[in-house]
Amino acid sequence: MKESIRLGTVKGIRIGMHWSLLVILWLLVASLAGYQFPRAAPGHASAAYWLAAAVATVAFYASLVAHELAHALVARRRHIEVDGIVLWLLGGMSKLRGDANSASDEQRISIVGPATSAVLALAFFVLSRVVGAGHPASLAAAVL
């Protein structure tokens, strides 16, 4: 899958997105702001729900980039060329050239992405508890 929009570069790894991601971004923000957040924490201004939804959506995709970047960085350390990362409708993909040299390398490359996601999930959980229930920032953190 090719990127339609270039987002930037991290440690020499190009990060881009496919146009299909824009559809999901809008649907995610709209469903969080229009349905999920008002029911989870009633009584806030509409703008607070939209802001929390936008923050949650951006943080979600930043987490996805972190997950894919972890795969890509470990692959590069294992001497596999990385063409970049593409975010798209159903998630993200690290574009690697070639295969791992050993089962051990393959295992490391495979595990580091979910491990990164688990650490981020724990951090967002702690953030949601520190901020307190019902606060718009807590809503955004709880969704993640």
PDB file of C-alpha atoms in Angstrom, residues 8 17 51 93 112 123:
ATOM      1  CA  GLY A   8       7.089  13.144   8.270  1.00  0.00           C
ATOM      2  CA  MET A  17      -0.896   7.826   5.402  1.00  0.00           C
ATOM      3  CA  LEU A  51     -11.923  18.380  21.639  1.00  0.00           C
ATOM      4  CA  MET A  93       2.016  -1.294   8.165  1.00  0.00           C
ATOM      5  CA  VAL A 112       8.139  -5.255  20.122  1.00  0.00           C
ATOM      6  CA  ALA A 123       0.165   4.812  30.556  1.00  0.00           C
TER       7      ALA A 123
END
